[in-house]
Amino acid sequence: MRGSRTAPGGPRPGSAARRPGSSTAPVAAAPAAALCAVLAAAFLVSACSFDYGQALAEDLAERTPNAVFTGFTHTVVQDNRPILRIEAARAEIFDRKSLVRLTDVSFTEMRDGRVLAYGSADGASLRTDTEDAEFFGSVSLRSEEEGVSIRTAYLSWNASDRVLSGPEDGETGIERDDGSFLRGSGFRADARRKGISFSGKSEGLLVREAGE
């Protein structure tokens, strides 16, 4: 399936340090947050329903998708230019639950032909009514603009609060191209404040450029 939809369109270096415990530091949460929001919004145009008859529809609604696509591709377009490409081995659309489930999903955010960010996950669940999203399995996000990569086993996006969260008991790792990194459990990124925190044990290394 292919479609188009018009959609609205870092951490600073510091001194080398490593310490365990709770930590808070600025990070480019916005690229990952924007991806999650646009991903959910993209499927609003894909929702469809078939007339099974009222009784049968109610019985099957909770467990039967309204539409299933394999080899799924969806492109979001703004001002006649692609800004997001989503690919998945399988897409299931549950219209009555405002839910889209993706398997082996990858996505690429673009601007003027340049790749801004990209990522992948074993699976994803997107709520088309709230634009909330969950990514699970082997999850990776990469911002080329910020030079930041995120890797974890689970991420959730709360669209109303604009908060990206990792597993409470699992590790989330954040790496920068200059060698800086943060990793720990209970990851939380606030896109409004452009900062992150770990509620559990964490450690990191912050690299300062020469002369600073």
PDB file of C-alpha atoms in Angstrom:
ATOM      1  CA  MET A   1       0.000   0.000   0.000  1.00  0.00           C
ATOM      2  CA  ARG A   2       1.238   3.460  -0.796  1.00  0.00           C
ATOM      3  CA  GLY A   3      -0.315   6.735   0.312  1.00  0.00           C
ATOM      4  CA  SER A   4       0.410  10.360   1.005  1.00  0.00           C
ATOM      5  CA  ARG A   5      -0.637  12.751   3.725  1.00  0.00           C
ATOM      6  CA  THR A   6       0.193  16.367   4.344  1.00  0.00           C
ATOM      7  CA  ALA A   7       1.712  16.712   7.801  1.00  0.00           C
ATOM      8  CA  PRO A   8       3.043  19.734   9.724  1.00  0.00           C
ATOM      9  CA  GLY A   9       6.523  19.696   9.727  1.00  0.00           C
ATOM     10  CA  GLY A  10      21.525  17.571  21.723  1.00  0.00           C
ATOM     11  CA  PRO A  11      23.138  17.210  23.875  1.00  0.00           C
ATOM     12  CA  ARG A  12      25.996  19.697  24.053  1.00  0.00           C
ATOM     13  CA  PRO A  13      29.544  18.413  24.588  1.00  0.00           C
ATOM     14  CA  GLY A  14      30.816  18.504  28.166  1.00  0.00           C
ATOM     15  CA  SER A  15      33.701  17.377  30.326  1.00  0.00           C
ATOM     16  CA  ALA A  16      34.493  13.653  30.549  1.00  0.00           C
ATOM     17  CA  ALA A  17      32.749  12.119  33.519  1.00  0.00           C
ATOM     18  CA  ARG A  18      31.271   8.797  34.595  1.00  0.00           C
ATOM     19  CA  ARG A  19      28.983   8.239  37.532  1.00  0.00           C
ATOM     20  CA  PRO A  20      26.243   5.810  38.514  1.00  0.00           C
ATOM     21  CA  GLY A  21      22.825   6.832  39.781  1.00  0.00           C
ATOM     22  CA  SER A  22      20.002   9.012  38.571  1.00  0.00           C
ATOM     23  CA  SER A  23      20.984  11.428  35.835  1.00  0.00           C
ATOM     24  CA  THR A  24      19.453  14.219  33.803  1.00  0.00           C
ATOM     25  CA  ALA A  25      20.975  15.677  30.641  1.00  0.00           C
ATOM     26  CA  PRO A  26      19.765  17.471  27.479  1.00  0.00           C
ATOM     27  CA  VAL A  27      19.160  15.284  24.463  1.00  0.00           C
ATOM     28  CA  ALA A  28      17.450  15.581  21.114  1.00  0.00           C
ATOM     29  CA  ALA A  29      14.162  13.999  22.094  1.00  0.00           C
ATOM     30  CA  ALA A  30      12.310  15.996  19.461  1.00  0.00           C
ATOM     31  CA  PRO A  31      13.330  13.928  16.368  1.00  0.00           C
ATOM     32  CA  ALA A  32      12.156  10.657  17.919  1.00  0.00           C
ATOM     33  CA  ALA A  33       9.034  12.360  19.268  1.00  0.00           C
ATOM     34  CA  ALA A  34       8.169  13.837  15.886  1.00  0.00           C
ATOM     35  CA  LEU A  35       8.627  10.461  14.209  1.00  0.00           C
ATOM     36  CA  CYS A  36       6.223   8.774  16.622  1.00  0.00           C
ATOM     37  CA  ALA A  37       3.589  11.476  16.161  1.00  0.00           C
ATOM     38  CA  VAL A  38       3.784  11.435  12.359  1.00  0.00           C
ATOM     39  CA  LEU A  39       3.778   7.625  12.278  1.00  0.00           C
ATOM     40  CA  ALA A  40       0.472   7.523  14.113  1.00  0.00           C
ATOM     41  CA  ALA A  41      -1.030  10.354  12.098  1.00  0.00           C
ATOM     42  CA  ALA A  42      -0.048   8.692   8.824  1.00  0.00           C
ATOM     43  CA  PHE A  43      -2.406   5.786   9.408  1.00  0.00           C
ATOM     44  CA  LEU A  44      -5.472   7.965   9.931  1.00  0.00           C
ATOM     45  CA  VAL A  45      -6.002   7.861   6.170  1.00  0.00           C
ATOM     46  CA  SER A  46      -5.515   4.088   6.042  1.00  0.00           C
ATOM     47  CA  ALA A  47      -8.321   3.076   8.416  1.00  0.00           C
ATOM     48  CA  CYS A  48     -11.159   1.217   6.712  1.00  0.00           C
ATOM     49  CA  SER A  49     -14.069  -1.010   7.694  1.00  0.00           C
ATOM     50  CA  PHE A  50     -15.991  -3.839   6.054  1.00  0.00           C
ATOM     51  CA  ASP A  51     -19.669  -4.625   6.643  1.00  0.00           C
ATOM     52  CA  TYR A  52     -19.656  -8.040   8.346  1.00  0.00           C
ATOM     53  CA  GLY A  53     -23.105  -7.537   9.801  1.00  0.00           C
ATOM     54  CA  GLN A  54     -23.610  -6.044  13.241  1.00  0.00           C
ATOM     55  CA  ALA A  55     -23.494  -9.206  15.343  1.00  0.00           C
ATOM     56  CA  LEU A  56     -20.477 -10.699  13.603  1.00  0.00           C
ATOM     57  CA  ALA A  57     -18.642  -7.376  13.565  1.00  0.00           C
ATOM     58  CA  GLU A  58     -19.035  -6.959  17.310  1.00  0.00           C
ATOM     59  CA  ASP A  59     -17.825 -10.499  17.922  1.00  0.00           C
ATOM     60  CA  LEU A  60     -14.755 -10.156  15.725  1.00  0.00           C
ATOM     61  CA  ALA A  61     -13.865  -6.513  16.325  1.00  0.00           C
ATOM     62  CA  GLU A  62     -11.537  -7.151  19.240  1.00  0.00           C
ATOM     63  CA  ARG A  63      -9.422  -9.774  17.489  1.00  0.00           C
ATOM     64  CA  THR A  64      -9.873  -9.400  13.741  1.00  0.00           C
ATOM     65  CA  PRO A  65      -8.243  -6.564  11.811  1.00  0.00           C
ATOM     66  CA  ASN A  66     -10.337  -4.655   9.320  1.00  0.00           C
ATOM     67  CA  ALA A  67      -7.471  -4.741   6.855  1.00  0.00           C
ATOM     68  CA  VAL A  68      -4.140  -6.574   6.572  1.00  0.00           C
ATOM     69  CA  PHE A  69      -1.264  -5.508   4.320  1.00  0.00           C
ATOM     70  CA  THR A  70       1.989  -7.347   3.597  1.00  0.00           C
ATOM     71  CA  GLY A  71       5.028  -5.648   2.129  1.00  0.00           C
ATOM     72  CA  PHE A  72       3.537  -2.403   3.462  1.00  0.00           C
ATOM     73  CA  THR A  73       4.936   0.984   2.387  1.00  0.00           C
ATOM     74  CA  HIS A  74       3.473   4.365   3.312  1.00  0.00           C
ATOM     75  CA  THR A  75       4.895   7.766   2.367  1.00  0.00           C
ATOM     76  CA  VAL A  76       3.926  11.021   4.057  1.00  0.00           C
ATOM     77  CA  VAL A  77       4.188  14.040   1.750  1.00  0.00           C
ATOM     78  CA  GLN A  78       4.383  17.747   2.567  1.00  0.00           C
ATOM     79  CA  ASP A  79       4.574  20.469  -0.090  1.00  0.00           C
ATOM     80  CA  ASN A  80       4.910  17.752  -2.746  1.00  0.00           C
ATOM     81  CA  ARG A  81       8.012  16.347  -1.036  1.00  0.00           C
ATOM     82  CA  PRO A  82       8.323  13.108   0.959  1.00  0.00           C
ATOM     83  CA  ILE A  83       9.012  13.757   4.630  1.00  0.00           C
ATOM     84  CA  LEU A  84       8.499  10.262   6.074  1.00  0.00           C
ATOM     85  CA  ARG A  85       8.634   6.752   4.663  1.00  0.00           C
ATOM     86  CA  ILE A  86       7.279   3.804   6.669  1.00  0.00           C
ATOM     87  CA  GLU A  87       7.891   0.197   5.683  1.00  0.00           C
ATOM     88  CA  ALA A  88       6.669  -2.964   7.422  1.00  0.00           C
ATOM     89  CA  ALA A  89       6.553  -6.664   6.620  1.00  0.00           C
ATOM     90  CA  ARG A  90       2.948  -6.698   7.860  1.00  0.00           C
ATOM     91  CA  ALA A  91       0.396  -4.057   8.878  1.00  0.00           C
ATOM     92  CA  GLU A  92      -2.886  -4.814  10.639  1.00  0.00           C
ATOM     93  CA  ILE A  93      -5.511  -2.084  10.952  1.00  0.00           C
ATOM     94  CA  PHE A  94      -8.179  -2.325  13.659  1.00  0.00           C
ATOM     95  CA  ASP A  95     -10.554   0.473  12.727  1.00  0.00           C
ATOM     96  CA  ARG A  96     -12.947   0.156  15.681  1.00  0.00           C
ATOM     97  CA  LYS A  97     -10.088   0.148  18.178  1.00  0.00           C
ATOM     98  CA  SER A  98      -8.232   2.978  16.394  1.00  0.00           C
ATOM     99  CA  LEU A  99      -5.199   0.710  16.392  1.00  0.00           C
ATOM    100  CA  VAL A 100      -2.512  -0.173  13.868  1.00  0.00           C
ATOM    101  CA  ARG A 101      -0.055  -3.020  14.478  1.00  0.00           C
ATOM    102  CA  LEU A 102       3.149  -3.257  12.466  1.00  0.00           C
ATOM    103  CA  THR A 103       5.671  -6.094  12.204  1.00  0.00           C
ATOM    104  CA  ASP A 104       9.337  -5.599  11.260  1.00  0.00           C
ATOM    105  CA  VAL A 105       8.868  -1.872  10.838  1.00  0.00           C
ATOM    106  CA  SER A 106      11.384   0.721   9.674  1.00  0.00           C
ATOM    107  CA  PHE A 107      10.978   4.435   9.079  1.00  0.00           C
ATOM    108  CA  THR A 108      12.981   7.274   7.589  1.00  0.00           C
ATOM    109  CA  GLU A 109      12.413  11.006   8.134  1.00  0.00           C
ATOM    110  CA  MET A 110      13.566  13.268   5.314  1.00  0.00           C
ATOM    111  CA  ARG A 111      13.823  16.934   4.423  1.00  0.00           C
ATOM    112  CA  ASP A 112      14.773  18.301   0.991  1.00  0.00           C
ATOM    113  CA  GLY A 113      16.107  14.899   0.002  1.00  0.00           C
ATOM    114  CA  ARG A 114      18.302  14.561   3.104  1.00  0.00           C
ATOM    115  CA  VAL A 115      17.807  11.856   5.717  1.00  0.00           C
ATOM    116  CA  LEU A 116      17.209  13.497   9.108  1.00  0.00           C
ATOM    117  CA  ALA A 117      16.455  10.413  11.183  1.00  0.00           C
ATOM    118  CA  TYR A 118      15.677   6.739  10.818  1.00  0.00           C
ATOM    119  CA  GLY A 119      14.807   3.794  12.995  1.00  0.00           C
ATOM    120  CA  SER A 120      13.483   0.266  13.206  1.00  0.00           C
ATOM    121  CA  ALA A 121      11.697  -2.106  15.579  1.00  0.00           C
ATOM    122  CA  ASP A 122      10.533  -5.711  15.623  1.00  0.00           C
ATOM    123  CA  GLY A 123       6.986  -4.449  16.155  1.00  0.00           C
ATOM    124  CA  ALA A 124       4.917  -1.351  16.797  1.00  0.00           C
ATOM    125  CA  SER A 125       1.401  -0.453  17.966  1.00  0.00           C
ATOM    126  CA  LEU A 126       0.006   2.931  16.961  1.00  0.00           C
ATOM    127  CA  ARG A 127      -3.175   4.565  18.263  1.00  0.00           C
ATOM    128  CA  THR A 128      -4.707   6.685  15.525  1.00  0.00           C
ATOM    129  CA  ASP A 129      -7.111   8.442  17.905  1.00  0.00           C
ATOM    130  CA  THR A 130      -4.499   9.664  20.427  1.00  0.00           C
ATOM    131  CA  GLU A 131      -1.315   9.342  18.302  1.00  0.00           C
ATOM    132  CA  ASP A 132       0.261   7.349  21.154  1.00  0.00           C
ATOM    133  CA  ALA A 133       2.708   4.658  20.049  1.00  0.00           C
ATOM    134  CA  GLU A 134       4.661   1.684  21.367  1.00  0.00           C
ATOM    135  CA  PHE A 135       7.769   0.131  19.799  1.00  0.00           C
ATOM    136  CA  PHE A 136       9.100  -3.205  20.984  1.00  0.00           C
ATOM    137  CA  GLY A 137      11.627  -5.922  20.248  1.00  0.00           C
ATOM    138  CA  SER A 138      14.953  -4.594  19.039  1.00  0.00           C
ATOM    139  CA  VAL A 139      14.281  -0.847  18.886  1.00  0.00           C
ATOM    140  CA  SER A 140      16.756   1.645  17.443  1.00  0.00           C
ATOM    141  CA  LEU A 141      16.418   5.328  16.596  1.00  0.00           C
ATOM    142  CA  ARG A 142      19.060   7.471  14.926  1.00  0.00           C
ATOM    143  CA  SER A 143      19.110  11.265  14.457  1.00  0.00           C
ATOM    144  CA  GLU A 144      21.591  12.227  11.746  1.00  0.00           C
ATOM    145  CA  GLU A 145      21.088  15.919  12.514  1.00  0.00           C
ATOM    146  CA  GLU A 146      22.023  15.523  16.174  1.00  0.00           C
ATOM    147  CA  GLY A 147      24.426  12.614  15.798  1.00  0.00           C
ATOM    148  CA  VAL A 148      22.512  10.684  18.474  1.00  0.00           C
ATOM    149  CA  SER A 149      21.440   7.015  18.556  1.00  0.00           C
ATOM    150  CA  ILE A 150      18.997   5.317  20.955  1.00  0.00           C
ATOM    151  CA  ARG A 151      18.815   1.546  21.455  1.00  0.00           C
ATOM    152  CA  THR A 152      16.478  -0.363  23.732  1.00  0.00           C
ATOM    153  CA  ALA A 153      13.958  -3.209  23.862  1.00  0.00           C
ATOM    154  CA  TYR A 154      10.882  -1.005  24.280  1.00  0.00           C
ATOM    155  CA  LEU A 155       9.796   2.600  23.757  1.00  0.00           C
ATOM    156  CA  SER A 156       6.435   4.263  24.304  1.00  0.00           C
ATOM    157  CA  TRP A 157       5.346   7.691  23.084  1.00  0.00           C
ATOM    158  CA  ASN A 158       2.683   9.688  24.945  1.00  0.00           C
ATOM    159  CA  ALA A 159       1.516  12.260  22.404  1.00  0.00           C
ATOM    160  CA  SER A 160      -0.434  14.506  24.795  1.00  0.00           C
ATOM    161  CA  ASP A 161       2.460  14.801  27.253  1.00  0.00           C
ATOM    162  CA  ARG A 162       5.097  14.568  24.489  1.00  0.00           C
ATOM    163  CA  VAL A 163       7.075  12.075  26.555  1.00  0.00           C
ATOM    164  CA  LEU A 164       9.144   9.156  25.245  1.00  0.00           C
ATOM    165  CA  SER A 165       9.701   6.362  27.796  1.00  0.00           C
ATOM    166  CA  GLY A 166      11.812   3.214  27.959  1.00  0.00           C
ATOM    167  CA  PRO A 167      11.396   0.086  30.087  1.00  0.00           C
ATOM    168  CA  GLU A 168      11.437   0.569  33.850  1.00  0.00           C
ATOM    169  CA  ASP A 169      13.517  -2.566  34.438  1.00  0.00           C
ATOM    170  CA  GLY A 170      15.388  -2.702  31.134  1.00  0.00           C
ATOM    171  CA  GLU A 171      18.323  -0.738  29.805  1.00  0.00           C
ATOM    172  CA  THR A 172      18.107   2.102  27.309  1.00  0.00           C
ATOM    173  CA  GLY A 173      21.324   3.311  25.740  1.00  0.00           C
ATOM    174  CA  ILE A 174      21.963   6.725  24.195  1.00  0.00           C
ATOM    175  CA  GLU A 175      25.165   7.368  22.235  1.00  0.00           C
ATOM    176  CA  ARG A 176      26.600  10.425  20.538  1.00  0.00           C
ATOM    177  CA  ASP A 177      29.043  10.454  17.657  1.00  0.00           C
ATOM    178  CA  ASP A 178      31.702  12.139  19.817  1.00  0.00           C
ATOM    179  CA  GLY A 179      31.820   9.121  22.141  1.00  0.00           C
ATOM    180  CA  SER A 180      29.503  10.456  24.845  1.00  0.00           C
ATOM    181  CA  PHE A 181      26.901   8.024  26.124  1.00  0.00           C
ATOM    182  CA  LEU A 182      24.227   7.483  28.754  1.00  0.00           C
ATOM    183  CA  ARG A 183      22.609   4.184  29.654  1.00  0.00           C
ATOM    184  CA  GLY A 184      20.335   3.016  32.405  1.00  0.00           C
ATOM    185  CA  SER A 185      16.836   1.880  33.355  1.00  0.00           C
ATOM    186  CA  GLY A 186      13.661   3.923  33.634  1.00  0.00           C
ATOM    187  CA  PHE A 187      14.514   6.117  30.625  1.00  0.00           C
ATOM    188  CA  ARG A 188      12.284   9.161  30.082  1.00  0.00           C
ATOM    189  CA  ALA A 189      12.653  11.930  27.491  1.00  0.00           C
ATOM    190  CA  ASP A 190      10.550  15.097  27.610  1.00  0.00           C
ATOM    191  CA  ALA A 191      10.263  16.591  24.133  1.00  0.00           C
ATOM    192  CA  ARG A 192       8.975  19.933  25.462  1.00  0.00           C
ATOM    193  CA  ARG A 193      11.863  20.408  27.868  1.00  0.00           C
ATOM    194  CA  LYS A 194      14.366  18.643  25.610  1.00  0.00           C
ATOM    195  CA  GLY A 195      15.835  16.706  28.504  1.00  0.00           C
ATOM    196  CA  ILE A 196      16.140  13.116  29.639  1.00  0.00           C
ATOM    197  CA  SER A 197      16.282  11.256  32.944  1.00  0.00           C
ATOM    198  CA  PHE A 198      16.707   7.728  34.274  1.00  0.00           C
ATOM    199  CA  SER A 199      14.692   6.671  37.315  1.00  0.00           C
ATOM    200  CA  GLY A 200      16.902   3.635  37.944  1.00  0.00           C
ATOM    201  CA  LYS A 201      20.617   2.981  37.966  1.00  0.00           C
ATOM    202  CA  SER A 202      22.488   4.747  35.181  1.00  0.00           C
ATOM    203  CA  GLU A 203      25.973   5.627  34.037  1.00  0.00           C
ATOM    204  CA  GLY A 204      27.484   7.803  31.362  1.00  0.00           C
ATOM    205  CA  LEU A 205      30.471   9.483  29.775  1.00  0.00           C
ATOM    206  CA  LEU A 206      30.330  13.078  28.602  1.00  0.00           C
ATOM    207  CA  VAL A 207      33.086  14.198  26.235  1.00  0.00           C
ATOM    208  CA  ARG A 208      34.183  17.831  26.048  1.00  0.00           C
ATOM    209  CA  GLU A 209      35.744  19.194  22.917  1.00  0.00           C
ATOM    210  CA  ALA A 210      39.348  20.345  23.151  1.00  0.00           C
ATOM    211  CA  GLY A 211      39.718  23.944  24.298  1.00  0.00           C
ATOM    212  CA  GLU A 212      36.417  24.079  26.181  1.00  0.00           C
TER     213      GLU A 212
END
